[in-house]
XYZ file of C-alpha atoms in Angstrom:
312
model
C 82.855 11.404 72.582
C 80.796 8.800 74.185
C 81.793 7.288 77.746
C 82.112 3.739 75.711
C 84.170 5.057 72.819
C 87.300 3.710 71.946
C 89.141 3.281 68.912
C 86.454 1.235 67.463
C 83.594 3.096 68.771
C 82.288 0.458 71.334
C 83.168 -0.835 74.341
C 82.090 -4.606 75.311
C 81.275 -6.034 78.963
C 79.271 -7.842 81.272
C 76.843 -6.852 83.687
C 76.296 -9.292 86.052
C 73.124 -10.287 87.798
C 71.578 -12.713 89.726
C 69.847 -13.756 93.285
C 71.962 -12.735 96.693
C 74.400 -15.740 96.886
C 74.802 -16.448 93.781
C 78.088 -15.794 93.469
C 78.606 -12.379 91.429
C 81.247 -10.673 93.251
C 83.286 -13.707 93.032
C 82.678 -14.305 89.563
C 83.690 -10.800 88.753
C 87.277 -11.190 90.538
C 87.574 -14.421 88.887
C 86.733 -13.395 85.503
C 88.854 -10.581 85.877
C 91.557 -12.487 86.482
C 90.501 -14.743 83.949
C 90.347 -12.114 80.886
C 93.790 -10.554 82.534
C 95.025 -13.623 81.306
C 94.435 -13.959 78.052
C 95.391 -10.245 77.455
C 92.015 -8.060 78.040
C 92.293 -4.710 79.527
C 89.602 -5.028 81.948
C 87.897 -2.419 84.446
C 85.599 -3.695 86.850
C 82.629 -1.015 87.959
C 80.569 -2.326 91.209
C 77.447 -1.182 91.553
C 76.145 -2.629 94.295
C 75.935 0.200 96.944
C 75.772 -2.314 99.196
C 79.040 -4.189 98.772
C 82.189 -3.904 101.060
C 85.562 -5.675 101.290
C 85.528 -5.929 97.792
C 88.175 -8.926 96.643
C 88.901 -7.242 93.287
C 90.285 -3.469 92.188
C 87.592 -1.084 91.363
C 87.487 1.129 88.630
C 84.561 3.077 89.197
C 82.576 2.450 92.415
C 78.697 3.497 93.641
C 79.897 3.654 97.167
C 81.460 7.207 95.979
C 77.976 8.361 94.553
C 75.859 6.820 96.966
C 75.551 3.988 99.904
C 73.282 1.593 101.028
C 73.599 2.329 104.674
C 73.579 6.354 104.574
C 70.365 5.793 102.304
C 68.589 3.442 105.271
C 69.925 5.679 108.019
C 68.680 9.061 106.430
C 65.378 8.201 104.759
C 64.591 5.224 107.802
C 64.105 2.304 104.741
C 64.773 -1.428 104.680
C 67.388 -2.970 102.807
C 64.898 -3.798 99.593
C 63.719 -0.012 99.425
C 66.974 1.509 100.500
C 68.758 -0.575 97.228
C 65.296 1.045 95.194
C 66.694 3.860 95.500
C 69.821 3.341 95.237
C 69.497 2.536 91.637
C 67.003 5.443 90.991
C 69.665 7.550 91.831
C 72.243 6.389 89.773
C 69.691 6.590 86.691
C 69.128 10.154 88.049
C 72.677 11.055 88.280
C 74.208 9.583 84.583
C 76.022 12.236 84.202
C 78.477 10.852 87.183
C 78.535 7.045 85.317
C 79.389 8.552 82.224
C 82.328 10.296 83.762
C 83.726 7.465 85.464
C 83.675 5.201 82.627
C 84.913 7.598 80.373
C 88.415 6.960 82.472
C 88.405 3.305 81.082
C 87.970 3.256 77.277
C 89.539 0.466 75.715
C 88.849 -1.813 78.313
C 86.639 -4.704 79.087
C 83.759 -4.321 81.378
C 82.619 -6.178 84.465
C 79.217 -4.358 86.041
C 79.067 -6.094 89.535
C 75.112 -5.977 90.098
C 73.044 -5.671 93.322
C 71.462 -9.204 94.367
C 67.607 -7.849 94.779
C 65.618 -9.941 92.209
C 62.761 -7.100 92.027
C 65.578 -5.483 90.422
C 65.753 -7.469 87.128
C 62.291 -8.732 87.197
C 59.831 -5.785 87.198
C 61.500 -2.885 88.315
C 63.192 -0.124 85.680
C 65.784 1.733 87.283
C 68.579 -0.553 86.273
C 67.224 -1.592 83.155
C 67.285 2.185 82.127
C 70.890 2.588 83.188
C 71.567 -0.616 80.727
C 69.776 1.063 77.925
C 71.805 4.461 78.667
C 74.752 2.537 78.356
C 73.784 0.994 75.068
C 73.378 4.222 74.017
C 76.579 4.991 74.684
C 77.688 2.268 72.883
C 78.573 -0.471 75.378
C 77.972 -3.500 73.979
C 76.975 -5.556 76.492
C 75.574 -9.550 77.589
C 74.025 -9.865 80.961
C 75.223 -13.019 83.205
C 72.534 -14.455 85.328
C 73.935 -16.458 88.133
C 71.665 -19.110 89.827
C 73.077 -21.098 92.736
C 73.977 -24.937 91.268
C 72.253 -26.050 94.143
C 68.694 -25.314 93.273
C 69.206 -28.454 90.752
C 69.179 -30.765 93.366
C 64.745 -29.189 94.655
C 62.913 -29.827 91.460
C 60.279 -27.098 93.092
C 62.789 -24.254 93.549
C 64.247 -25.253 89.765
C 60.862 -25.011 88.804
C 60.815 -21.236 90.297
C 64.504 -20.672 88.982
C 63.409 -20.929 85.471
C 60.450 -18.478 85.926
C 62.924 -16.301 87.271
C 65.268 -16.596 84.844
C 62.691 -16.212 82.138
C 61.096 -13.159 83.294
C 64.643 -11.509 83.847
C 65.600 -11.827 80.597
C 62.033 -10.568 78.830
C 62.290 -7.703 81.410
C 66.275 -6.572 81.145
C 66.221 -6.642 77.354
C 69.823 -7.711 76.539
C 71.642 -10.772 75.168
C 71.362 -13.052 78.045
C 73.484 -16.184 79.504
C 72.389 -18.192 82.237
C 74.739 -19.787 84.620
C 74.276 -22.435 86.877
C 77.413 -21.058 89.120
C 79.147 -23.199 92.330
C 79.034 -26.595 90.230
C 82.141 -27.655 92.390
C 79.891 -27.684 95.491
C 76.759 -29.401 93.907
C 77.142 -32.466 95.382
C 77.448 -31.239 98.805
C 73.625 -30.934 98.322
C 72.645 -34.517 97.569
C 71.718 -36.785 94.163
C 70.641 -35.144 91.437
C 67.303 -36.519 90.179
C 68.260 -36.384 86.207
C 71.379 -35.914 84.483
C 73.035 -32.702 84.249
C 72.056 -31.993 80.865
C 68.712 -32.139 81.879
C 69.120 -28.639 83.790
C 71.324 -27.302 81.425
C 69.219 -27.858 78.479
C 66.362 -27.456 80.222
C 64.886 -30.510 78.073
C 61.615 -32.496 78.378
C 59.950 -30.517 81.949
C 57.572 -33.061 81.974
C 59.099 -35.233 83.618
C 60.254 -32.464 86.563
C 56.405 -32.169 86.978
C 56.213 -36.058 87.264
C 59.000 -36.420 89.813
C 57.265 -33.479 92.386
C 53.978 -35.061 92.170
C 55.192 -37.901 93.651
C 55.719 -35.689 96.757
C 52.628 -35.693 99.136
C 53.270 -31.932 99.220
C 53.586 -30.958 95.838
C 50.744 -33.238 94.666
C 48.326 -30.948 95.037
C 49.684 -28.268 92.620
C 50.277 -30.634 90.508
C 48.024 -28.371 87.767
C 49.849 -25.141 88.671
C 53.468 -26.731 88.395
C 52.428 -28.198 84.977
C 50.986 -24.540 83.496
C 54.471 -22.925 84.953
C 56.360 -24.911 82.670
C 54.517 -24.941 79.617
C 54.913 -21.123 80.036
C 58.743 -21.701 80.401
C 58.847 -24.331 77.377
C 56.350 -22.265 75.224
C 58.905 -19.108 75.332
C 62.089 -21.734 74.695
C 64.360 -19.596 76.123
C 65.941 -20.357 79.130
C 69.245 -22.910 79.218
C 72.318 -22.751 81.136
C 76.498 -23.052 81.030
C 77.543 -24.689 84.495
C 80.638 -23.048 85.872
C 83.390 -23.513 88.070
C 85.309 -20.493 88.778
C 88.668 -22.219 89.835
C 88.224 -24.335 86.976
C 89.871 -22.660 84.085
C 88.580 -24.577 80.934
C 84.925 -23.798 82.397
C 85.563 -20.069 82.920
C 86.579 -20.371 79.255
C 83.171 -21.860 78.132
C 81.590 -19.233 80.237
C 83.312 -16.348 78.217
C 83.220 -18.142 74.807
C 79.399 -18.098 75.036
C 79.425 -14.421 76.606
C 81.571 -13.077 73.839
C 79.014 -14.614 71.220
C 76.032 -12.746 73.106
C 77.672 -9.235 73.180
C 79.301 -9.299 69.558
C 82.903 -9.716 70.928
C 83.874 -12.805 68.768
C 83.199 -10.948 66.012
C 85.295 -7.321 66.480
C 88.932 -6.714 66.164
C 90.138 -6.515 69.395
C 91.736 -9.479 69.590
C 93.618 -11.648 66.637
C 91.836 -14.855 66.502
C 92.042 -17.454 63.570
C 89.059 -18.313 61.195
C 88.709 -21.773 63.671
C 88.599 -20.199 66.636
C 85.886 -17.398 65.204
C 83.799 -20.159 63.783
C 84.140 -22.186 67.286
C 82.705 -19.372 69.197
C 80.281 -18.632 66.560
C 78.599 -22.189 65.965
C 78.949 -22.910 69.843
C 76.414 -25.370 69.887
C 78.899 -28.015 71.208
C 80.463 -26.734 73.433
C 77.365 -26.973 76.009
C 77.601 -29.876 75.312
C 81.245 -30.647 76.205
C 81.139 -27.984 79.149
C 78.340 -30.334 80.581
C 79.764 -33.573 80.389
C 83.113 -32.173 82.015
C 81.279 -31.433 84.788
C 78.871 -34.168 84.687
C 81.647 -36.699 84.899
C 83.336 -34.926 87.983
C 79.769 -35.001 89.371
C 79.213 -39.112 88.684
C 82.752 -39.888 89.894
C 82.120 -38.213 93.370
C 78.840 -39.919 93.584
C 80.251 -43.543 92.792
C 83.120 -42.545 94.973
C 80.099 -41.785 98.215
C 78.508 -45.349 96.900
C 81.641 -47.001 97.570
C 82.491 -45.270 100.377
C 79.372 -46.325 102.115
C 79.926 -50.139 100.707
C 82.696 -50.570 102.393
C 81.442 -48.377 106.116
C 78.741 -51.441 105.769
């Protein structure tokens, strides 16, 4: 029997990805929490060899196959090629995985992901363990975290999206972006669109536009431009903003994750024909996600507006 099997054959998760930062440990312990609550069995594997004081319980942990700091100690590498390999041990050592997660069938999985972007952009080891675990039937979405607050620097937006693009054409799964830490987003100044705007990713044009207006960014004007007609040609990339402490976006978050990985449509949990279809359809509840948020965002910038009205 397969290290995924339960009752039904498969096992559903996450595996959880993004740029050191981001926000993926805590959005694991959250979302644990989270799917606790509405009555998932849920098993949390971290394997990020590099991660200590971890806030949630661990099912199945790398640290007991291999870590970070014995690998940099005994074969004298840096941080990047000590995570390398890391990972090309795990994919070496299945047999170990397999066994672990065998423990936990009939639960819901969180994979807690290193933070090196090489990792999810060009390199194979972990995309090979994610293939080994589809074909042990895991059924499985990956989360990409980017840090809210690259919204607020059309440039590094601009290099978010290529990111984001090129990790989902390389890591070969169902794939939901998430602009994570949308509570702190204002701390990092005036957005210079809407919210939807990043979300949706709509009309990039316009981006372009706004960074030639900067002296510095002038100059590539050309080179900004061909960037995102690759990102707009592909049509790809979007994003769900999230709030961890905020409950009704966690939900959005896992509504849209359960539609990537097949979940909304098994038998683990009873759901009625409305809620099915609601998960389904999901093409409003972007929408409704982002104007939460994007009215929480306007009211604290009307609120710093008439704060410094009345310092005048």
């Amino acid at each position: 029997m397969s290290a995924g099997s339960t009752g039904s054959s498969l096992a559903f998760g996450q595996v959880v990805i993004g740029p050191p930062g981001s926000g993926k440990t805590t959005y694991c312990h959250g979302m644990r929490e989270f799917l606790g609550c509405v009555g998932r069995r849920v098993a949390v594997v971290n394997l990020d060899p590099a991660n200590e004081g971890l806030p949630y319980p661990c099912a199945v942990d790398i640290s007991e196959l291999i870590t970070l700091p014995d690998v940099m100690e005994s074969l004298k590498l840096g941080p990047n090629g000590g995570l390398i390999y890391c990972m090309e041990y795990l994919e070496a050592n299945f047999d170990w995985l397999q066994e672990k997660l065998a423990a936990f069938r009939g639960h819901y999985y969180l994979f807690d992901c290193p933070g090196q972007v090489e990792l999810y952009t060009h390199h194979s080891a972990l995309k090979n363990v994610f293939a080994q675990l589809a074909k042990w039937n895991f059924r499985l979405a990956a989360v990409h975290l980017v840090d809210s607050h690259y919204c607020t620097d059309p440039g590094k937006f601009i290099s978010v999206l290529c990111t984001s693009l090129s990790t989902m054409l390389h890591v070969e799964l169902p794939h939901v972006n998430v602009l994570s830490k949308m509570d702190l987003i204002e701390q990092y100044g005036k957005l210079a669109f809407n919210l939807d705007y990043y979300t949706e990713v709509l009309d990039l044009s316009y981006l372009v536009d706004h960074l030639a207006s900067d002296p510095f960014f002038r100059n590539y004007r050309r080179l900004n431009a061909k960037l995102v007609e690759v990102i707009e040609d592909y049509s790809l990339v979007s994003f769900v903003p999230l709030n961890v402490q905020d409950k009704e976006s966690m939900r959005q978050v896992m509504q849209a994750v359960d539609k990537a990985n097949g979940y909304s449509f098994g038998d683990q949990e009873q759901r009625s024909l409305e809620a099915l279809m609601s998960a389904a359809v999901g093409a409003d509840f972007h929408f409704a996600s982002t104007l939460a948020v994007q009215e929480k965002y306007v009211q604290s910038q009307d609120k710093t507006v008439e704060e410094e009205v009345m310092d005048m």
